[in-house]
């Protein structure tokens, strides 16, 4: 669903307390961006560009791997020791060929500072992570046109979305039940994929709900992917592997 290459959805789960944090050790990326959105729990991030941070419920971390980076992600120490509910989404957002070797960067979008649009009649609010909703712009910058929102709707609340027909659009129901376009009903943990034959979408909350909304202009370029590398040609994948083996992605302690 270009420009989104992968959606890694960790449905809500209860983790037991643990002294040794769970997580993913040092690994490389090149050619795309990782966008991690927290709903429950807390994750700590470190990378070879010197960036680090912790995201808590409502927060987002937007890492541009670009030309190459090493990073690791673990349950935050105090969350790990206490345990509790955990629910996260990580997107892989593709980069166009001209930007695949851009310098790595890190954008930290805290929930407390996130752009929000209050819907009429107490219907709820739209959190704008990236893109624009009715003139409210998200703080995250992107390489191609895309919108990334959290819609937090109260029971009975209705929201309208207007995306170009040519953009690829999908909804992830994080929590609750929602009626889409007055016809289809989607519930917790379901994904709604839209056809490219219209621009207006309606969402009506049948109960309090949270919906992750992703829509973007397709990148109409060839894709070559291997493990943590997302490029355009097989030879670029081989170059990424060679560069990683030669230590060109920097250094990061395990």
Short mmCIF file of C-alpha atoms in Angstrom, two decimals, residues 6 83 88 91 104 109 127 138-139 146 149 163 169-170 174 179 182 185 192 201 206 212 215 229-231 254:
data_model
loop_
_atom_site.label_atom_id
_atom_site.label_comp_id
_atom_site.label_asym_id
_atom_site.label_seq_id
_atom_site.Cartn_x
_atom_site.Cartn_y
_atom_site.Cartn_z
CA UNK A 6 4.87 -2.72 6.11
CA UNK A 83 4.48 -5.12 33.40
CA UNK A 88 2.00 -0.53 19.42
CA UNK A 91 5.04 1.41 9.99
CA UNK A 104 19.45 9.66 8.98
CA UNK A 109 6.37 13.63 18.47
CA UNK A 127 -4.57 13.83 16.36
CA UNK A 138 1.10 17.65 12.01
CA UNK A 139 4.65 18.40 13.09
CA UNK A 146 0.97 11.54 3.21
CA UNK A 149 -3.81 10.56 12.05
CA UNK A 163 -8.10 12.27 0.56
CA UNK A 169 -5.70 4.70 2.25
CA UNK A 170 -6.22 2.31 5.15
CA UNK A 174 -7.04 0.17 17.49
CA UNK A 179 -19.14 2.19 10.83
CA UNK A 182 -22.54 4.20 6.47
CA UNK A 185 -18.61 -2.15 10.37
CA UNK A 192 -9.90 -1.44 6.41
CA UNK A 201 -14.70 8.75 3.83
CA UNK A 206 -20.57 2.76 17.45
CA UNK A 212 -5.19 4.89 13.03
CA UNK A 215 -3.16 7.71 3.46
CA UNK A 229 16.82 -2.95 3.61
CA UNK A 230 14.32 -1.41 1.20
CA UNK A 231 15.78 -0.18 -2.07
CA UNK A 254 24.19 -3.96 22.19
#
